[in-house]
mmCIF file of N, CA and C in Angstrom:
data_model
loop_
_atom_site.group_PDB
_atom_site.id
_atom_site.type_symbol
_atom_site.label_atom_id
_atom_site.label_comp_id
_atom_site.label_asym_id
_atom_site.label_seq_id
_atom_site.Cartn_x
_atom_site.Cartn_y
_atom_site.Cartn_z
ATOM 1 N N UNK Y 7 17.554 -4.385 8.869
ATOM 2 C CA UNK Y 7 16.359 -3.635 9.218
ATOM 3 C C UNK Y 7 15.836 -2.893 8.005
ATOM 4 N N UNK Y 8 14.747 -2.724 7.771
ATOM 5 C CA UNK Y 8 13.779 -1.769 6.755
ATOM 6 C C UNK Y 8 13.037 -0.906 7.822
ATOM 7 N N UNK Y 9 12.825 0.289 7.130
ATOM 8 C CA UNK Y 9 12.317 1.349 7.048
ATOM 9 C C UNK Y 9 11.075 1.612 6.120
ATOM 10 N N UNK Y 10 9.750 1.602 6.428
ATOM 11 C CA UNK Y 10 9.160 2.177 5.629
ATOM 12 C C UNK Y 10 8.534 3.598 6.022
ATOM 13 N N UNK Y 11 8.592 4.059 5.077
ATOM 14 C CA UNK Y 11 7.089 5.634 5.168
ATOM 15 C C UNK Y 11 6.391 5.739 4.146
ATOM 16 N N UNK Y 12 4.827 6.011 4.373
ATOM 17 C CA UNK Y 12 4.019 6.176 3.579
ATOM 18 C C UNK Y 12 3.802 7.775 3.902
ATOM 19 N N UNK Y 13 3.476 7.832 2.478
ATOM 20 C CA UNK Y 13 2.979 9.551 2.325
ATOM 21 C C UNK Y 13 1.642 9.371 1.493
ATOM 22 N N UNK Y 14 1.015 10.828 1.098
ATOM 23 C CA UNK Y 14 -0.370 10.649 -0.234
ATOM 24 C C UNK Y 14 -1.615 10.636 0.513
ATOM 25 N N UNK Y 15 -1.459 10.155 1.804
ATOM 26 C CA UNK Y 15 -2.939 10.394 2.144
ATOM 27 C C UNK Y 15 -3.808 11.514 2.390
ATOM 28 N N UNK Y 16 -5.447 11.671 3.015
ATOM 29 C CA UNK Y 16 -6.041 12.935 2.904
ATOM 30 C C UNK Y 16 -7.041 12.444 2.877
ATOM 31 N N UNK Y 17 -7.529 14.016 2.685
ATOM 32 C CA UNK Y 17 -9.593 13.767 2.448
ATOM 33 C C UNK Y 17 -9.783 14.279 1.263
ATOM 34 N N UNK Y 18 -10.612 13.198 0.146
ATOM 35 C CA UNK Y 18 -11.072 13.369 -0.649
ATOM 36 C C UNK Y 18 -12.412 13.016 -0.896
ATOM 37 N N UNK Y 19 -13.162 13.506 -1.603
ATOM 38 C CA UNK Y 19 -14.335 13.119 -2.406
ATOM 39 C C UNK Y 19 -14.650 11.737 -3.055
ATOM 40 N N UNK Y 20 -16.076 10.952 -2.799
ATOM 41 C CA UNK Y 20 -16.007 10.229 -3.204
ATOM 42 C C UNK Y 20 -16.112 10.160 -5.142
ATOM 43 N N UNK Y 21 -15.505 9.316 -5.290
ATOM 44 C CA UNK Y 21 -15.489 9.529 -7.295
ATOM 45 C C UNK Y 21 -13.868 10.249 -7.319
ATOM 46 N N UNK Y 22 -13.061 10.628 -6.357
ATOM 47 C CA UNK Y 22 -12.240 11.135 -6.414
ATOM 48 C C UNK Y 22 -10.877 10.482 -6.436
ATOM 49 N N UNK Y 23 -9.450 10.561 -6.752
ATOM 50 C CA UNK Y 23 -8.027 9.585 -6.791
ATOM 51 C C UNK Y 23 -7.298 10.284 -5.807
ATOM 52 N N UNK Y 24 -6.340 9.402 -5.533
ATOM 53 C CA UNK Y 24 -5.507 9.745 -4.261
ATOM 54 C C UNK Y 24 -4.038 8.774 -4.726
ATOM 55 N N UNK Y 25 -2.876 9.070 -4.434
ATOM 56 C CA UNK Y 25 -1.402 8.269 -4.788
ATOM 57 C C UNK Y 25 -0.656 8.257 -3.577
ATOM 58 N N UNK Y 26 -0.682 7.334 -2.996
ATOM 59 C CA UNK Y 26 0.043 6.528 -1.884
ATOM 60 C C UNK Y 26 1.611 6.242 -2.402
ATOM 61 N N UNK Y 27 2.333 6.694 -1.519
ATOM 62 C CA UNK Y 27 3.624 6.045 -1.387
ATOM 63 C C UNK Y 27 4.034 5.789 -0.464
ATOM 64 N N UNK Y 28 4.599 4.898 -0.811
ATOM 65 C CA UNK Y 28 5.389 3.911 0.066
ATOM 66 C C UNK Y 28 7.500 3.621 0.105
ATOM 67 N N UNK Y 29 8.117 5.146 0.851
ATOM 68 C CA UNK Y 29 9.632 4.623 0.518
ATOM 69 C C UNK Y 29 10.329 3.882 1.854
ATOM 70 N N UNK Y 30 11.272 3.120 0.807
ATOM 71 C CA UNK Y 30 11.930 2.260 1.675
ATOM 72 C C UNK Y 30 13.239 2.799 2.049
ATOM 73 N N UNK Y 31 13.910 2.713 3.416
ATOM 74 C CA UNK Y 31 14.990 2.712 3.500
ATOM 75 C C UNK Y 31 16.210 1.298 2.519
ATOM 76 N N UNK Y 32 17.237 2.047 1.780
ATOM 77 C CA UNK Y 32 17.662 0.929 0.806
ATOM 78 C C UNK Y 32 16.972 0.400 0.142
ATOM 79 N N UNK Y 33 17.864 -0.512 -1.065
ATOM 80 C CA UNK Y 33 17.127 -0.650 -2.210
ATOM 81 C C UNK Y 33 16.235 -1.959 -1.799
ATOM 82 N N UNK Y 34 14.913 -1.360 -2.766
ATOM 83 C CA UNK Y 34 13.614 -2.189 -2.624
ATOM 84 C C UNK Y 34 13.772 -3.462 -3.102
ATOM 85 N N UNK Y 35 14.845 -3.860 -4.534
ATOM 86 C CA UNK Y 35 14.946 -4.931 -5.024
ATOM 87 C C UNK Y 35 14.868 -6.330 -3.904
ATOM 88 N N UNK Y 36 15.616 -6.042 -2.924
ATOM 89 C CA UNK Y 36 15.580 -6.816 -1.860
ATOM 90 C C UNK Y 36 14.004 -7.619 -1.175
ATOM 91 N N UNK Y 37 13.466 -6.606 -1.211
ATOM 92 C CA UNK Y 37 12.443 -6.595 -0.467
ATOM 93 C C UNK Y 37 11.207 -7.333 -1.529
ATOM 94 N N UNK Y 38 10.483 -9.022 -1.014
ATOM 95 C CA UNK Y 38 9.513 -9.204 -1.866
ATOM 96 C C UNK Y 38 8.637 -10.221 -0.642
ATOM 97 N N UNK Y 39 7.257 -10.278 -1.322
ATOM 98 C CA UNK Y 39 6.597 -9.660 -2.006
ATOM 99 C C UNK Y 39 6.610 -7.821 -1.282
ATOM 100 N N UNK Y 40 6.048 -6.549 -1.859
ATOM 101 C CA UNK Y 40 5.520 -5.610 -1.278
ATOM 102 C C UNK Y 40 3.930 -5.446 -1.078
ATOM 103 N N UNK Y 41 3.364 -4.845 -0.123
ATOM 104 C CA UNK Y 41 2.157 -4.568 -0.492
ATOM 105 C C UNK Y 41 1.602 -3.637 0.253
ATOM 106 N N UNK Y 42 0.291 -3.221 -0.257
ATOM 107 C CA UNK Y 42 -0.394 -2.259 1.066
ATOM 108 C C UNK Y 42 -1.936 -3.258 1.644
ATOM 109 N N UNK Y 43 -2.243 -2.779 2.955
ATOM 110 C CA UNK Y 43 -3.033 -2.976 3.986
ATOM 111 C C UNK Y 43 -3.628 -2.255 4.647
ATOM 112 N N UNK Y 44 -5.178 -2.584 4.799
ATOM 113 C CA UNK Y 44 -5.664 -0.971 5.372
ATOM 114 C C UNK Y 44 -6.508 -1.593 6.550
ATOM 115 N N UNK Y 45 -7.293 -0.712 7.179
ATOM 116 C CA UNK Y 45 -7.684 -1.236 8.544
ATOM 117 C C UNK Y 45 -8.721 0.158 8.752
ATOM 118 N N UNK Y 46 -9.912 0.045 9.379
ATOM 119 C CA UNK Y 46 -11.070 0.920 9.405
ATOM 120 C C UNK Y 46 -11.343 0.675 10.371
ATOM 121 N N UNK Y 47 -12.110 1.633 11.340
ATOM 122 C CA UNK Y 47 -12.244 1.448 12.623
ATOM 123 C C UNK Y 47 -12.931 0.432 12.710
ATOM 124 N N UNK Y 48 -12.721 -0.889 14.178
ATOM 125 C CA UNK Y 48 -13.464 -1.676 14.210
ATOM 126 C C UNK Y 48 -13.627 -2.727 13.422
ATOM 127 N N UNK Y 49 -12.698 -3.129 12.753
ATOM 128 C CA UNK Y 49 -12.476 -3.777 11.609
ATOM 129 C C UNK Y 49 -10.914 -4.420 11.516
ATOM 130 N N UNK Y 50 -10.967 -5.436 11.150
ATOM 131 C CA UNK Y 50 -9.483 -6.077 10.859
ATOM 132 C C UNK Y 50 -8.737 -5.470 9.712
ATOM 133 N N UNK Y 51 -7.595 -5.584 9.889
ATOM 134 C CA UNK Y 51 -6.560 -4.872 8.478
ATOM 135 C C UNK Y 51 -6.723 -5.860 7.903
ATOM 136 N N UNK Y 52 -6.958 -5.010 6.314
ATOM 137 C CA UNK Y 52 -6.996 -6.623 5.014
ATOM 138 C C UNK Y 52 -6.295 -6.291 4.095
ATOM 139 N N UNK Y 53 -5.963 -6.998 3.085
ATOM 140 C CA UNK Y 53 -5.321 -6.968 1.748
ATOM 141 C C UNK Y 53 -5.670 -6.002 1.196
ATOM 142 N N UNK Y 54 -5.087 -4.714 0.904
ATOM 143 C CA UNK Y 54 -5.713 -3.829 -0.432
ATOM 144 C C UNK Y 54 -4.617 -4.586 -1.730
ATOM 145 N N UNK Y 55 -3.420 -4.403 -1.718
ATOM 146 C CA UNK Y 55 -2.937 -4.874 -2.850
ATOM 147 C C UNK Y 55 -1.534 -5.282 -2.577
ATOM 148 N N UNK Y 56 -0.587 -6.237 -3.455
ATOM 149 C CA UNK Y 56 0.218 -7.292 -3.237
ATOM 150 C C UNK Y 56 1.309 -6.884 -4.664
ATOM 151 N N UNK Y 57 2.516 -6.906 -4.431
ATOM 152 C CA UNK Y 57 3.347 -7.289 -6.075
ATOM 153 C C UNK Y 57 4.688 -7.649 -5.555
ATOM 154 N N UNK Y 58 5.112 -8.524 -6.319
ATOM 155 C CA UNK Y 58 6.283 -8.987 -6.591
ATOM 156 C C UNK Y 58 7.912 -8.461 -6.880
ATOM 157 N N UNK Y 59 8.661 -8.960 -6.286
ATOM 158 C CA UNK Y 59 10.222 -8.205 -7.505
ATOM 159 C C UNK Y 59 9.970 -8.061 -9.164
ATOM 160 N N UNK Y 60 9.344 -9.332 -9.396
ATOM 161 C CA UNK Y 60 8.995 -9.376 -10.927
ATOM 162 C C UNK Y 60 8.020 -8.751 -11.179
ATOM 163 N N UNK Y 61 6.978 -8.338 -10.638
ATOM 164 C CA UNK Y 61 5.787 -7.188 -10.984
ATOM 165 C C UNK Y 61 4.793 -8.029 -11.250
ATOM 166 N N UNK Y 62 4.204 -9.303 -10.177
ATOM 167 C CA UNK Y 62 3.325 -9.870 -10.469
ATOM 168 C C UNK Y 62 2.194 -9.134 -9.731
ATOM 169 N N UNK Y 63 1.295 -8.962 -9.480
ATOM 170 C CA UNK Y 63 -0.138 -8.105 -8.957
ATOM 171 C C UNK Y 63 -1.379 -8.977 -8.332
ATOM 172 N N UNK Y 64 -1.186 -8.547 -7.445
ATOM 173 C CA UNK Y 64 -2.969 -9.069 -6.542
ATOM 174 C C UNK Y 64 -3.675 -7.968 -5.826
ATOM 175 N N UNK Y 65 -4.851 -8.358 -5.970
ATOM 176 C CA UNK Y 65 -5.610 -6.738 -5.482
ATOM 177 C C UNK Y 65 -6.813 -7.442 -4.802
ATOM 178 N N UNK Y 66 -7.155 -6.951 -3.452
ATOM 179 C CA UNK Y 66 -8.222 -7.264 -2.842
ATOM 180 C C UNK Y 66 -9.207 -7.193 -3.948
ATOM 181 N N UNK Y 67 -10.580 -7.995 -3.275
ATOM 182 C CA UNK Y 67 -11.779 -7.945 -4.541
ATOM 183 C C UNK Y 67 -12.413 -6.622 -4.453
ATOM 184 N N UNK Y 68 -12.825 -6.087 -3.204
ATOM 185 C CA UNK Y 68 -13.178 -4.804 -3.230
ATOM 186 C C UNK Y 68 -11.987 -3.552 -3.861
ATOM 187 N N UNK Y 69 -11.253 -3.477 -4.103
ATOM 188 C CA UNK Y 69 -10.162 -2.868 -5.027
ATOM 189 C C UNK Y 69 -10.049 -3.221 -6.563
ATOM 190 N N UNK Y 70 -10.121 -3.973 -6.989
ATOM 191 C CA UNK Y 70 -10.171 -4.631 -8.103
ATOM 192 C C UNK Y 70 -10.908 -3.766 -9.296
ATOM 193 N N UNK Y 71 -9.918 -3.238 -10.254
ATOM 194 C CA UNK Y 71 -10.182 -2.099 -11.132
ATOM 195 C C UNK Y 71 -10.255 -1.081 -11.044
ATOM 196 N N UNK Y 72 -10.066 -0.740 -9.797
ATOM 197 C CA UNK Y 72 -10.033 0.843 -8.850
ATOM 198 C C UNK Y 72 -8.619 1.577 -8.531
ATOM 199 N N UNK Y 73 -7.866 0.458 -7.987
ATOM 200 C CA UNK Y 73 -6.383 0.356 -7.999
ATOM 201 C C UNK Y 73 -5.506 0.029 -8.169
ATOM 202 N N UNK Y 74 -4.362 0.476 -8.585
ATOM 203 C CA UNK Y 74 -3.277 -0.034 -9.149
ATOM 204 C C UNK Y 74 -1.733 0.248 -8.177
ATOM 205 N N UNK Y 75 -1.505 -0.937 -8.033
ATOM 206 C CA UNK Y 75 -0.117 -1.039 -7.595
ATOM 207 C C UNK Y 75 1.001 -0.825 -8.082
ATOM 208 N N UNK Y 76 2.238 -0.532 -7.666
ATOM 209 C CA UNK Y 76 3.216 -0.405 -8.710
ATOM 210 C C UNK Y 76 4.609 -0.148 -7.962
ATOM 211 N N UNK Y 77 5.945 -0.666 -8.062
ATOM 212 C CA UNK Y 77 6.946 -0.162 -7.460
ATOM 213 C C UNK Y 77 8.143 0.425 -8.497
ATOM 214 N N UNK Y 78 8.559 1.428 -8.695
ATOM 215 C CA UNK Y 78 9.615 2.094 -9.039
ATOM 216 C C UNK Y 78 11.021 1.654 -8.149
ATOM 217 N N UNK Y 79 12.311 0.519 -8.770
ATOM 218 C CA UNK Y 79 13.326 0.272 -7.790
ATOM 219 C C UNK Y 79 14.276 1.298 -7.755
ATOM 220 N N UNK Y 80 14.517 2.546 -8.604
ATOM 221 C CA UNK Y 80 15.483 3.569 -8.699
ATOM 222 C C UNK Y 80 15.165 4.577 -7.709
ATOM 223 N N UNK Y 81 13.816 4.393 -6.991
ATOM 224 C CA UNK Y 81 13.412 5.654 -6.435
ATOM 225 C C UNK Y 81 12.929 4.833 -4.896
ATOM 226 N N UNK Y 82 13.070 3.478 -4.746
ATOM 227 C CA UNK Y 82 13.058 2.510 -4.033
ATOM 228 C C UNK Y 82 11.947 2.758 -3.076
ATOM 229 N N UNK Y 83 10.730 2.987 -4.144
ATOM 230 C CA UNK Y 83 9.486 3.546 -3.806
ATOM 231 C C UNK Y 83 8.481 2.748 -4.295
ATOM 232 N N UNK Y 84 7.462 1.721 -3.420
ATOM 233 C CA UNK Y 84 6.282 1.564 -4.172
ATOM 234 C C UNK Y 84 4.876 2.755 -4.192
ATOM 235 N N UNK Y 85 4.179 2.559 -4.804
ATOM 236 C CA UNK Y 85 3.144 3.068 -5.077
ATOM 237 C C UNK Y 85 1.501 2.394 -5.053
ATOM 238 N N UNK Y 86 0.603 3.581 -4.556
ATOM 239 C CA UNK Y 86 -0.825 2.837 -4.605
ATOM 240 C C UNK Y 86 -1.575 3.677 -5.115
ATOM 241 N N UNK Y 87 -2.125 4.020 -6.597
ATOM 242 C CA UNK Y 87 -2.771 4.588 -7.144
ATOM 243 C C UNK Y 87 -4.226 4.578 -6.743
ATOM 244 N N UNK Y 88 -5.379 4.747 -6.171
ATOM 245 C CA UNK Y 88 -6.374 4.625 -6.230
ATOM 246 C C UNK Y 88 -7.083 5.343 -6.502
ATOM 247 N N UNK Y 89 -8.278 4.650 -7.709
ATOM 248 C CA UNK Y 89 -9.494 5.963 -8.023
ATOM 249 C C UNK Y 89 -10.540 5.464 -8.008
ATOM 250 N N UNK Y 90 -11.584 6.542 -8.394
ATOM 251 C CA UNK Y 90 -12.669 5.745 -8.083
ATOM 252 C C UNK Y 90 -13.149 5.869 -6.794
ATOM 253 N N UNK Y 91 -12.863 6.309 -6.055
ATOM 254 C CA UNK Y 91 -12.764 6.224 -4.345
ATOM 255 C C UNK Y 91 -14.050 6.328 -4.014
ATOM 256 N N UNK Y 92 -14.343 5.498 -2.498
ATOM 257 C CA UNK Y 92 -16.014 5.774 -2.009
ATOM 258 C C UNK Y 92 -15.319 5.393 -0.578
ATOM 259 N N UNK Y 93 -16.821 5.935 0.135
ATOM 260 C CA UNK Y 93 -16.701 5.990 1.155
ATOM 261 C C UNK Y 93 -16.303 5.142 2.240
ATOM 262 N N UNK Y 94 -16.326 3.875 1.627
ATOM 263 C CA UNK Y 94 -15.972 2.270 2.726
ATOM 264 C C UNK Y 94 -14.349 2.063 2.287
ATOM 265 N N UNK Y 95 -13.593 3.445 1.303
ATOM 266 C CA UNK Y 95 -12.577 2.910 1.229
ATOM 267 C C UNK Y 95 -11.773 3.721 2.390
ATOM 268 N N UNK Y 96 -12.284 4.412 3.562
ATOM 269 C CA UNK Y 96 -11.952 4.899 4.285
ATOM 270 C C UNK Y 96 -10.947 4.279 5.246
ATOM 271 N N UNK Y 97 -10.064 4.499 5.587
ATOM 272 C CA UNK Y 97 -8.863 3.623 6.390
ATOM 273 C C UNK Y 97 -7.620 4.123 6.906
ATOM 274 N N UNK Y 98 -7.003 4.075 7.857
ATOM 275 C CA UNK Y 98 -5.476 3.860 7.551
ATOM 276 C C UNK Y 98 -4.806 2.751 6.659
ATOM 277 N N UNK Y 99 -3.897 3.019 5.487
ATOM 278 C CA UNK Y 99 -3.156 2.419 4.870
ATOM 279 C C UNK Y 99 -2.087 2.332 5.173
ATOM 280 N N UNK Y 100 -1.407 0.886 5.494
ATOM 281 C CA UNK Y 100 -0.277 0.573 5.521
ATOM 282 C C UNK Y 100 0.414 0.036 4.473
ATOM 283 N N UNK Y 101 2.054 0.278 4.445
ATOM 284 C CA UNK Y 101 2.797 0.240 3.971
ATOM 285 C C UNK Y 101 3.474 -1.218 4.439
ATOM 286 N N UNK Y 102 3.395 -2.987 3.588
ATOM 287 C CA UNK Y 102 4.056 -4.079 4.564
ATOM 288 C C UNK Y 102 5.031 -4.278 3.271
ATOM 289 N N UNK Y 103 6.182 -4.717 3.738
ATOM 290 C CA UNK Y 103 7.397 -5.646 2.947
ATOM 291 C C UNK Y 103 8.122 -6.603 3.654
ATOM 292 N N UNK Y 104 8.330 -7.591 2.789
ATOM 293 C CA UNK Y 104 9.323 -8.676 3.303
ATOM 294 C C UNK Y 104 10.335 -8.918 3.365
ATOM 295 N N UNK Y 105 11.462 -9.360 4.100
ATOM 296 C CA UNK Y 105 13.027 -9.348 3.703
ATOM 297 C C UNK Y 105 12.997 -10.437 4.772
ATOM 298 N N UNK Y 106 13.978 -11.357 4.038
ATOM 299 C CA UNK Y 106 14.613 -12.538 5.052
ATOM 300 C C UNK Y 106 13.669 -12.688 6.142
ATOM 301 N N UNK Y 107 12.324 -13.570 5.789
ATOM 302 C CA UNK Y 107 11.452 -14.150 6.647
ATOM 303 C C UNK Y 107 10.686 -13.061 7.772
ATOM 304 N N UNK Y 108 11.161 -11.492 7.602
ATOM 305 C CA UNK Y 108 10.547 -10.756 8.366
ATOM 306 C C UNK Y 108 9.512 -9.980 7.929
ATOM 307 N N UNK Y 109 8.289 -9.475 8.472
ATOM 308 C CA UNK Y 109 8.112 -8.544 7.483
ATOM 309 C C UNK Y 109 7.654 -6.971 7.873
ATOM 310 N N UNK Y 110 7.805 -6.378 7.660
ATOM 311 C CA UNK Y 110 7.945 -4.673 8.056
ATOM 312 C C UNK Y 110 6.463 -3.599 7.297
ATOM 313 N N UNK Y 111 6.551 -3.060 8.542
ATOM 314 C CA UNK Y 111 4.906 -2.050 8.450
ATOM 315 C C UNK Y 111 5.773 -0.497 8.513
ATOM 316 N N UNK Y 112 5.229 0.205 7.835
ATOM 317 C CA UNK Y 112 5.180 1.580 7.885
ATOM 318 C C UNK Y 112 4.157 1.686 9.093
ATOM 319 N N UNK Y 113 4.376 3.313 9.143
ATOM 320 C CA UNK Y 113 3.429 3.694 10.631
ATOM 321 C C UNK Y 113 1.889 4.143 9.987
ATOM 322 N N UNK Y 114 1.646 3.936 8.772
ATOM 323 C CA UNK Y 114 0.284 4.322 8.311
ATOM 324 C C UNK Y 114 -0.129 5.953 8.117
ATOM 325 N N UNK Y 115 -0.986 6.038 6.843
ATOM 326 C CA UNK Y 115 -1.059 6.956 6.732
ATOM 327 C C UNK Y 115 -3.030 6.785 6.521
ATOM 328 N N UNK Y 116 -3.876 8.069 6.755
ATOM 329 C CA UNK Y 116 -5.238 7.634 6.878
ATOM 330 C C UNK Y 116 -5.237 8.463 5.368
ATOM 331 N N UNK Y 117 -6.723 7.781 4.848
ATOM 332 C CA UNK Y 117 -7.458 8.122 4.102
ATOM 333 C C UNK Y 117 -8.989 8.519 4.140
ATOM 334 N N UNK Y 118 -9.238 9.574 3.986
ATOM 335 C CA UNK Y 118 -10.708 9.483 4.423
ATOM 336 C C UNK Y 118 -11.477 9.784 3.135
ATOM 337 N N UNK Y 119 -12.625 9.430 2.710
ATOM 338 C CA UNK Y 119 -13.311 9.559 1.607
ATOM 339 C C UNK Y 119 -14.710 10.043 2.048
ATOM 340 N N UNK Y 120 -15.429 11.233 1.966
ATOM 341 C CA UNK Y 120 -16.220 11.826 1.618
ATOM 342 C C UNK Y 120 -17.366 11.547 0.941
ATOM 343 N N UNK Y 121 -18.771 11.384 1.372
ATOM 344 C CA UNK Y 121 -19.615 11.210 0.730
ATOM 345 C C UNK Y 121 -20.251 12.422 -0.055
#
C-alpha cells in the first residue's frame, strides 16, 4: 500500500508561485512514474505534470514553462513548483504514483488563483 499527502496549496494572486508537495508513505524510489493531476469544477482531471525514477519530465501544454516538477528520494517527497499562476490554473491538485501495476491518489489539495 502507498500513502500519499499533498500539502502547499492556497489562494494566491494571479502572476503569483505556489510549492506543492507531495509525501509518500516509504521510500519513493519504488514508486514510478510520479505525477500531479488537477481537476476544476465541471471539468475532467488532466495531466499537470509527470517524472520518472530517472528524472525524465512531462508537463501538460498549458503548464509548460510555468512549472516544474521534481522529486527529492531522501525526503521521499515529490514536488510541484508553479509560477506564473492565472486564473484557469484554479483546481484541486492531486498527488498520483505507481507501484506494481497500481496506482495511488492523494486526497487533493485546492488551489485557487485570483484575478
Amino acid at each position: 500500500q502507498v500513502q500519499l499527502v499533498e500539502s502547499g496549496g492556497g489562494l494566491v494572486q494571479a502572476g503569483g508561485s505556489l510549492r506543492l508537495s507531495c509525501t509518500a508513505s516509504g521510500s519513493i524510489f519504488r514508486l514510478n512514474p510520479m505525477g500531479w493531476y488537477r481537476q476544476a469544477p465541471g471539468k475532467q482531471r488532466e495531466l499537470v505534470a509527470v517524472i520518472t525514477r530517472g528524472g525524465t519530465t512531462n508537463y501538460g501544454d498549458s503548464v509548460k514553462g510555468r512549472f516544474t516538477i521534481s522529486r527529492d528520494s531522501d525526503k521521499n517527497t515529490m514536488y510541484l513548483q508553479m509560477n506564473s499562476l492565472k486564473p484557469e490554473d484554479t483546481a484541486v491538485y492531486y498527488c498520483n504514483a505507481n507501484y506494481q501495476f497500481s496506482a495511488y491518489w492523494g486526497q487533493g489539495t485546492q488551489v485557487t488563483v485570483s484575478s
